[in-house]
PDB file of C-alpha atoms in Angstrom:
ATOM      1  CA  MET A   1     -14.617   2.792 -46.554  1.00 52.00           C
ATOM      2  CA  LYS A   2     -12.274   0.206 -46.323  1.00 54.00           C
ATOM      3  CA  ALA A   3     -10.653   0.345 -42.605  1.00 55.00           C
ATOM      4  CA  ALA A   4      -7.220   0.210 -41.988  1.00 56.00           C
ATOM      5  CA  ALA A   5      -5.388  -2.465 -41.822  1.00 57.00           C
ATOM      6  CA  GLU A   6      -4.492  -3.407 -38.035  1.00 69.00           C
ATOM      7  CA  GLY A   7      -1.128  -4.645 -36.590  1.00 73.00           C
ATOM      8  CA  TYR A   8       0.713  -0.969 -36.917  1.00 77.00           C
ATOM      9  CA  PRO A   9       1.442  -0.028 -32.422  1.00 70.00           C
ATOM     10  CA  LEU A  10       1.334   4.060 -32.675  1.00 73.00           C
ATOM     11  CA  VAL A  11       4.795   4.081 -31.518  1.00 72.00           C
ATOM     12  CA  ALA A  12       7.774   1.475 -32.623  1.00 76.00           C
ATOM     13  CA  ILE A  13       9.252   1.091 -29.399  1.00 76.00           C
ATOM     14  CA  ARG A  14      12.554   0.080 -30.182  1.00 76.00           C
ATOM     15  CA  ALA A  15      13.005   3.019 -32.563  1.00 79.00           C
ATOM     16  CA  PHE A  16      11.138   5.066 -30.059  1.00 79.00           C
ATOM     17  CA  ILE A  17      13.932   4.313 -26.966  1.00 79.00           C
ATOM     18  CA  GLU A  18      16.651   5.033 -28.952  1.00 78.00           C
ATOM     19  CA  ALA A  19      15.218   7.985 -30.286  1.00 81.00           C
ATOM     20  CA  THR A  20      13.750   9.406 -27.399  1.00 79.00           C
ATOM     21  CA  ARG A  21      17.241   9.574 -25.374  1.00 83.00           C
ATOM     22  CA  ASP A  22      18.314  12.304 -28.025  1.00 79.00           C
ATOM     23  CA  SER A  23      15.771  14.665 -27.057  1.00 72.00           C
ATOM     24  CA  GLY A  24      14.787  17.188 -24.841  1.00 67.00           C
ATOM     25  CA  TYR A  25      18.308  17.648 -22.973  1.00 81.00           C
ATOM     26  CA  LYS A  26      21.369  19.482 -23.701  1.00 82.00           C
ATOM     27  CA  SER A  27      23.537  18.242 -21.003  1.00 93.00           C
ATOM     28  CA  THR A  28      23.873  16.012 -18.013  1.00 95.00           C
ATOM     29  CA  SER A  29      22.844  19.095 -15.114  1.00 96.00           C
ATOM     30  CA  SER A  30      19.201  19.587 -17.506  1.00 93.00           C
ATOM     31  CA  ALA A  31      18.496  16.170 -17.166  1.00 94.00           C
ATOM     32  CA  LEU A  32      18.940  15.573 -13.415  1.00 96.00           C
ATOM     33  CA  ALA A  33      17.316  18.924 -12.779  1.00 94.00           C
ATOM     34  CA  GLU A  34      14.582  16.914 -13.739  1.00 92.00           C
ATOM     35  CA  LEU A  35      14.949  14.166 -11.306  1.00 95.00           C
ATOM     36  CA  VAL A  36      15.507  17.200  -8.451  1.00 94.00           C
ATOM     37  CA  ASP A  37      12.648  18.576  -9.418  1.00 92.00           C
ATOM     38  CA  ASN A  38      10.529  15.425  -8.902  1.00 92.00           C
ATOM     39  CA  ALA A  39      12.389  15.651  -5.305  1.00 94.00           C
ATOM     40  CA  LEU A  40      11.276  18.988  -4.768  1.00 93.00           C
ATOM     41  CA  GLU A  41       7.691  18.196  -5.919  1.00 92.00           C
ATOM     42  CA  ALA A  42       7.567  15.629  -3.565  1.00 93.00           C
ATOM     43  CA  GLU A  43       8.303  17.665  -0.708  1.00 94.00           C
ATOM     44  CA  ALA A  44      12.424  16.786   0.103  1.00 95.00           C
ATOM     45  CA  SER A  45      13.905  18.974   2.662  1.00 94.00           C
ATOM     46  CA  CYS A  46      17.140  17.209   0.996  1.00 94.00           C
ATOM     47  CA  VAL A  47      18.549  15.802  -2.420  1.00 95.00           C
ATOM     48  CA  GLU A  48      21.542  14.597  -2.617  1.00 95.00           C
ATOM     49  CA  ILE A  49      23.804  13.573  -5.609  1.00 96.00           C
ATOM     50  CA  ALA A  50      25.894  10.922  -5.530  1.00 95.00           C
ATOM     51  CA  ILE A  51      28.377  10.069  -8.498  1.00 94.00           C
ATOM     52  CA  ASP A  52      30.492   7.000  -8.636  1.00 90.00           C
ATOM     53  CA  ASP A  53      33.785   6.445 -10.167  1.00 81.00           C
ATOM     54  CA  ALA A  54      34.866   3.277  -9.260  1.00 66.00           C
ATOM     55  CA  ASP A  55      35.868   1.496 -12.160  1.00 60.00           C
ATOM     56  CA  GLY A  56      38.601   4.984 -12.572  1.00 58.00           C
ATOM     57  CA  ASP A  57      38.204   4.782 -16.559  1.00 62.00           C
ATOM     58  CA  HIS A  58      34.416   6.063 -16.774  1.00 73.00           C
ATOM     59  CA  LEU A  59      32.033   7.380 -14.390  1.00 88.00           C
ATOM     60  CA  LYS A  60      29.931   4.564 -13.239  1.00 88.00           C
ATOM     61  CA  SER A  61      26.998   5.705 -11.928  1.00 95.00           C
ATOM     62  CA  ILE A  62      24.700   8.744 -10.634  1.00 96.00           C
ATOM     63  CA  ARG A  63      22.406   8.290  -7.509  1.00 96.00           C
ATOM     64  CA  VAL A  64      19.450  10.879  -6.340  1.00 97.00           C
ATOM     65  CA  THR A  65      18.579  10.204  -3.322  1.00 96.00           C
ATOM     66  CA  ASP A  66      15.849  12.712  -1.639  1.00 97.00           C
ATOM     67  CA  ASN A  67      13.910  12.216   2.002  1.00 97.00           C
ATOM     68  CA  GLY A  68      10.400  13.207   0.584  1.00 97.00           C
ATOM     69  CA  THR A  69       7.252  11.378   0.634  1.00 96.00           C
ATOM     70  CA  GLY A  70       7.735   8.811  -1.564  1.00 97.00           C
ATOM     71  CA  MET A  71       5.592   6.715  -3.563  1.00 96.00           C
ATOM     72  CA  THR A  72       2.943   3.947  -3.826  1.00 96.00           C
ATOM     73  CA  ARG A  73       4.207   0.767  -5.943  1.00 96.00           C
ATOM     74  CA  PRO A  74       1.540   1.871  -8.681  1.00 95.00           C
ATOM     75  CA  THR A  75       2.847   5.566  -8.891  1.00 94.00           C
ATOM     76  CA  MET A  76       6.259   4.335  -9.187  1.00 95.00           C
ATOM     77  CA  GLN A  77       5.847   2.487 -12.026  1.00 94.00           C
ATOM     78  CA  LEU A  78       3.424   5.342 -13.065  1.00 93.00           C
ATOM     79  CA  ALA A  79       6.355   7.329 -12.901  1.00 93.00           C
ATOM     80  CA  LEU A  80       8.418   5.380 -15.440  1.00 94.00           C
ATOM     81  CA  GLN A  81       5.852   5.263 -18.222  1.00 91.00           C
ATOM     82  CA  PHE A  82       6.848   7.774 -20.655  1.00 84.00           C
ATOM     83  CA  GLY A  83       3.856  10.709 -20.519  1.00 70.00           C
ATOM     84  CA  GLY A  84       2.701   9.043 -17.200  1.00 53.00           C
ATOM     85  CA  SER A  85       1.755  11.200 -14.708  1.00 55.00           C
ATOM     86  CA  THR A  86      -0.564  12.227 -12.086  1.00 50.00           C
ATOM     87  CA  ARG A  87      -0.138  15.856 -12.446  1.00 50.00           C
ATOM     88  CA  PHE A  88      -0.659  16.035 -16.041  1.00 44.00           C
ATOM     89  CA  ASN A  89      -0.775  19.306 -18.145  1.00 43.00           C
ATOM     90  CA  SER A  90      -0.659  20.647 -14.699  1.00 44.00           C
ATOM     91  CA  ARG A  91       0.378  24.147 -13.663  1.00 40.00           C
ATOM     92  CA  ARG A  92       0.244  24.466 -10.446  1.00 44.00           C
ATOM     93  CA  ALA A  93       3.773  22.319  -9.831  1.00 42.00           C
ATOM     94  CA  LEU A  94       7.130  21.493 -11.558  1.00 41.00           C
ATOM     95  CA  GLY A  95       5.895  18.058 -14.006  1.00 42.00           C
ATOM     96  CA  ARG A  96       3.108  18.963 -16.231  1.00 43.00           C
ATOM     97  CA  TYR A  97       3.700  15.880 -18.769  1.00 40.00           C
ATOM     98  CA  GLY A  98       5.462  12.315 -17.150  1.00 45.00           C
ATOM     99  CA  MET A  99       8.104  12.399 -19.335  1.00 60.00           C
ATOM    100  CA  GLY A 100      11.299  13.893 -16.973  1.00 78.00           C
ATOM    101  CA  LEU A 101      11.861  10.639 -14.739  1.00 92.00           C
ATOM    102  CA  PRO A 102      11.805   8.329 -17.748  1.00 92.00           C
ATOM    103  CA  ASN A 103      13.333  10.893 -20.402  1.00 90.00           C
ATOM    104  CA  GLY A 104      15.866  12.516 -17.982  1.00 92.00           C
ATOM    105  CA  SER A 105      17.478   8.716 -16.790  1.00 94.00           C
ATOM    106  CA  LEU A 106      17.650   7.551 -19.849  1.00 93.00           C
ATOM    107  CA  SER A 107      19.055  10.474 -22.398  1.00 93.00           C
ATOM    108  CA  GLN A 108      22.115   9.282 -19.700  1.00 94.00           C
ATOM    109  CA  ALA A 109      22.582   6.025 -18.841  1.00 95.00           C
ATOM    110  CA  ARG A 110      21.243   2.625 -19.801  1.00 94.00           C
ATOM    111  CA  ARG A 111      19.562   1.656 -16.592  1.00 96.00           C
ATOM    112  CA  VAL A 112      17.488   3.763 -14.678  1.00 97.00           C
ATOM    113  CA  ASP A 113      16.494   1.946 -11.091  1.00 97.00           C
ATOM    114  CA  VAL A 114      13.803   3.511  -8.983  1.00 97.00           C
ATOM    115  CA  TYR A 115      13.306   2.815  -5.128  1.00 97.00           C
ATOM    116  CA  SER A 116      10.921   4.368  -3.113  1.00 97.00           C
ATOM    117  CA  TRP A 117       9.499   3.867   0.821  1.00 96.00           C
ATOM    118  CA  GLN A 118       6.680   5.312   2.842  1.00 97.00           C
ATOM    119  CA  ASN A 119       8.082   3.026   5.657  1.00 93.00           C
ATOM    120  CA  PRO A 120      11.619   2.500   5.745  1.00 92.00           C
ATOM    121  CA  ASN A 121      10.767  -1.472   7.128  1.00 91.00           C
ATOM    122  CA  SER A 122       9.188  -1.380   3.142  1.00 94.00           C
ATOM    123  CA  ILE A 123      11.398  -0.655   0.475  1.00 96.00           C
ATOM    124  CA  TRP A 124       9.706  -1.114  -3.416  1.00 97.00           C
ATOM    125  CA  SER A 125      12.322  -1.293  -6.694  1.00 97.00           C
ATOM    126  CA  THR A 126      11.190  -0.990 -10.231  1.00 97.00           C
ATOM    127  CA  TYR A 127      13.199  -0.241 -13.617  1.00 97.00           C
ATOM    128  CA  LEU A 128      13.634   0.454 -17.034  1.00 96.00           C
ATOM    129  CA  ASP A 129      16.512  -0.597 -19.016  1.00 96.00           C
ATOM    130  CA  VAL A 130      17.450   0.030 -22.301  1.00 94.00           C
ATOM    131  CA  ASP A 131      18.602  -3.216 -23.575  1.00 93.00           C
ATOM    132  CA  GLU A 132      16.054  -5.173 -22.305  1.00 94.00           C
ATOM    133  CA  ILE A 133      13.559  -2.467 -24.153  1.00 90.00           C
ATOM    134  CA  ALA A 134      15.422  -2.627 -27.643  1.00 86.00           C
ATOM    135  CA  SER A 135      15.861  -6.673 -27.887  1.00 87.00           C
ATOM    136  CA  GLY A 136      12.096  -7.265 -26.630  1.00 87.00           C
ATOM    137  CA  LYS A 137      12.284  -8.568 -23.217  1.00 92.00           C
ATOM    138  CA  LEU A 138      10.663  -5.801 -21.603  1.00 92.00           C
ATOM    139  CA  ASN A 139       7.158  -4.189 -22.744  1.00 88.00           C
ATOM    140  CA  SER A 140       5.873  -2.604 -19.683  1.00 91.00           C
ATOM    141  CA  VAL A 141       7.357  -0.956 -16.647  1.00 94.00           C
ATOM    142  CA  PRO A 142       8.122  -3.993 -14.367  1.00 96.00           C
ATOM    143  CA  ASN A 143       5.824  -4.881 -11.249  1.00 97.00           C
ATOM    144  CA  PRO A 144       7.830  -3.169  -8.025  1.00 97.00           C
ATOM    145  CA  VAL A 145      10.099  -6.227  -6.099  1.00 97.00           C
ATOM    146  CA  ARG A 146      10.175  -5.432  -2.071  1.00 96.00           C
ATOM    147  CA  ILE A 147      13.828  -5.213  -1.367  1.00 93.00           C
ATOM    148  CA  ARG A 148      14.957  -6.605   1.597  1.00 88.00           C
ATOM    149  CA  PRO A 149      18.297  -4.720   3.407  1.00 84.00           C
ATOM    150  CA  THR A 150      20.419  -7.100   3.937  1.00 83.00           C
ATOM    151  CA  SER A 151      22.316  -5.042   7.066  1.00 80.00           C
ATOM    152  CA  PRO A 152      21.450  -2.086   9.146  1.00 80.00           C
ATOM    153  CA  ALA A 153      23.505   0.169   6.985  1.00 78.00           C
ATOM    154  CA  ASP A 154      21.153  -0.553   4.440  1.00 82.00           C
ATOM    155  CA  TYR A 155      17.980   1.115   5.986  1.00 84.00           C
ATOM    156  CA  PRO A 156      17.216   4.200   4.528  1.00 90.00           C
ATOM    157  CA  ASN A 157      17.651   7.212   6.509  1.00 91.00           C
ATOM    158  CA  SER A 158      14.510   9.053   5.934  1.00 95.00           C
ATOM    159  CA  PRO A 159      11.133   8.126   7.133  1.00 96.00           C
ATOM    160  CA  SER A 160      10.188   8.225   3.274  1.00 97.00           C
ATOM    161  CA  GLY A 161      11.820   8.863  -0.369  1.00 97.00           C
ATOM    162  CA  THR A 162      12.866   7.375  -3.301  1.00 96.00           C
ATOM    163  CA  VAL A 163      16.612   6.554  -5.064  1.00 96.00           C
ATOM    164  CA  VAL A 164      16.710   7.263  -8.900  1.00 97.00           C
ATOM    165  CA  TYR A 165      19.820   4.869  -9.762  1.00 97.00           C
ATOM    166  CA  LEU A 166      21.352   5.843 -12.849  1.00 97.00           C
ATOM    167  CA  SER A 167      24.054   2.859 -14.360  1.00 96.00           C
ATOM    168  CA  ARG A 168      25.769   2.240 -17.368  1.00 94.00           C
ATOM    169  CA  CYS A 169      25.917   5.798 -18.030  1.00 94.00           C
ATOM    170  CA  ASP A 170      27.487   6.452 -21.574  1.00 91.00           C
ATOM    171  CA  ARG A 171      26.214   9.754 -21.881  1.00 92.00           C
ATOM    172  CA  LEU A 172      27.094  12.207 -19.705  1.00 94.00           C
ATOM    173  CA  ASP A 173      29.058  15.733 -20.468  1.00 93.00           C
ATOM    174  CA  PHE A 174      32.058  14.703 -18.585  1.00 92.00           C
ATOM    175  CA  LYS A 175      34.379  11.695 -18.272  1.00 88.00           C
ATOM    176  CA  THR A 176      36.080  12.736 -15.630  1.00 90.00           C
ATOM    177  CA  LEU A 177      34.435  12.742 -11.447  1.00 92.00           C
ATOM    178  CA  ARG A 178      36.228  16.544 -10.892  1.00 91.00           C
ATOM    179  CA  ALA A 179      35.185  17.821 -14.472  1.00 93.00           C
ATOM    180  CA  LEU A 180      31.328  16.724 -13.838  1.00 95.00           C
ATOM    181  CA  THR A 181      31.627  17.318 -10.315  1.00 94.00           C
ATOM    182  CA  ARG A 182      32.130  21.342 -11.041  1.00 95.00           C
ATOM    183  CA  LYS A 183      29.581  21.580 -14.145  1.00 96.00           C
ATOM    184  CA  LEU A 184      26.844  20.771 -12.072  1.00 96.00           C
ATOM    185  CA  ARG A 185      27.727  22.718  -8.329  1.00 95.00           C
ATOM    186  CA  THR A 186      27.755  25.093 -11.108  1.00 95.00           C
ATOM    187  CA  ASP A 187      24.385  24.610 -13.208  1.00 95.00           C
ATOM    188  CA  LEU A 188      21.993  23.350 -10.535  1.00 94.00           C
ATOM    189  CA  GLY A 189      23.143  26.466  -7.968  1.00 92.00           C
ATOM    190  CA  ARG A 190      22.005  28.315 -10.757  1.00 92.00           C
ATOM    191  CA  ILE A 191      18.880  26.950 -11.835  1.00 90.00           C
ATOM    192  CA  PHE A 192      17.826  25.862  -7.590  1.00 90.00           C
ATOM    193  CA  ARG A 193      19.428  29.330  -6.259  1.00 78.00           C
ATOM    194  CA  LYS A 194      15.908  29.992  -5.044  1.00 71.00           C
ATOM    195  CA  GLN A 195      15.377  26.919  -2.786  1.00 67.00           C
ATOM    196  CA  LEU A 196      19.401  26.572  -1.595  1.00 59.00           C
ATOM    197  CA  TYR A 197      18.360  30.580  -0.568  1.00 56.00           C
ATOM    198  CA  ALA A 198      16.079  29.880   1.653  1.00 57.00           C
ATOM    199  CA  GLY A 199      17.282  26.599   2.679  1.00 53.00           C
ATOM    200  CA  ARG A 200      19.805  29.370   4.597  1.00 49.00           C
ATOM    201  CA  SER A 201      17.069  31.500   5.560  1.00 44.00           C
TER     202      SER A 201
END
C-alpha cells in the first residue's frame, strides 16, 4: 500500500488558534473561572482580579494574581501549551486536559503573558500572542525569560505566586468597567461560593 503523503501537520495552527477562541467559553466569567481554578489548585489563599480601563473607551487588560506555589520554567511552558498538563485526565484535581490557561485566556484576549515565581527575587515570564501565531512568527511557547523589577514596589508581595495578564482584550462580555465588574462578582461569587465561605470560617 502506498504511504500517505507527508507534510500535512495534524493541526493547521493558524486556523486552529482563531477557531479555538470561539470554543468552550460562553462568557468572560467562565474563562476567568479557569484561571481561578488554576490558582486554587496551586494552593493559593488569595486570588485577585484587576481590570484596567486606562484608555477610557474600552477595557484594556485583565490581571489575575495569586499567591500559590508558583511554577518552574518548564511548567510555565507546559501550562501555556494547548493540551499540556501535569494532571492530564486526572479526576483528583480541578483541571484535567491542559486547555484552561491558553484557551480561557485567548478566548478573551489576543495576548496572554504569564509571570511566575517561587522566589520573589527570581521572576520568570513567557507568553502566547494570537497575532504572532497567526503570522507564523510564533510556533512554540517561548522559553521563559527572567524579569528584573526596576523598583522595590515592582516586587511581588508573596513568597511565591503567578500573574496571568490578558492584554488586547477584544472579546469581553462588556465594554465598561462597571458592567463587567458587576457580572464577575455575581458569577464568580456563585461559582466559588464554597471557597469563599470556607475562607470566612
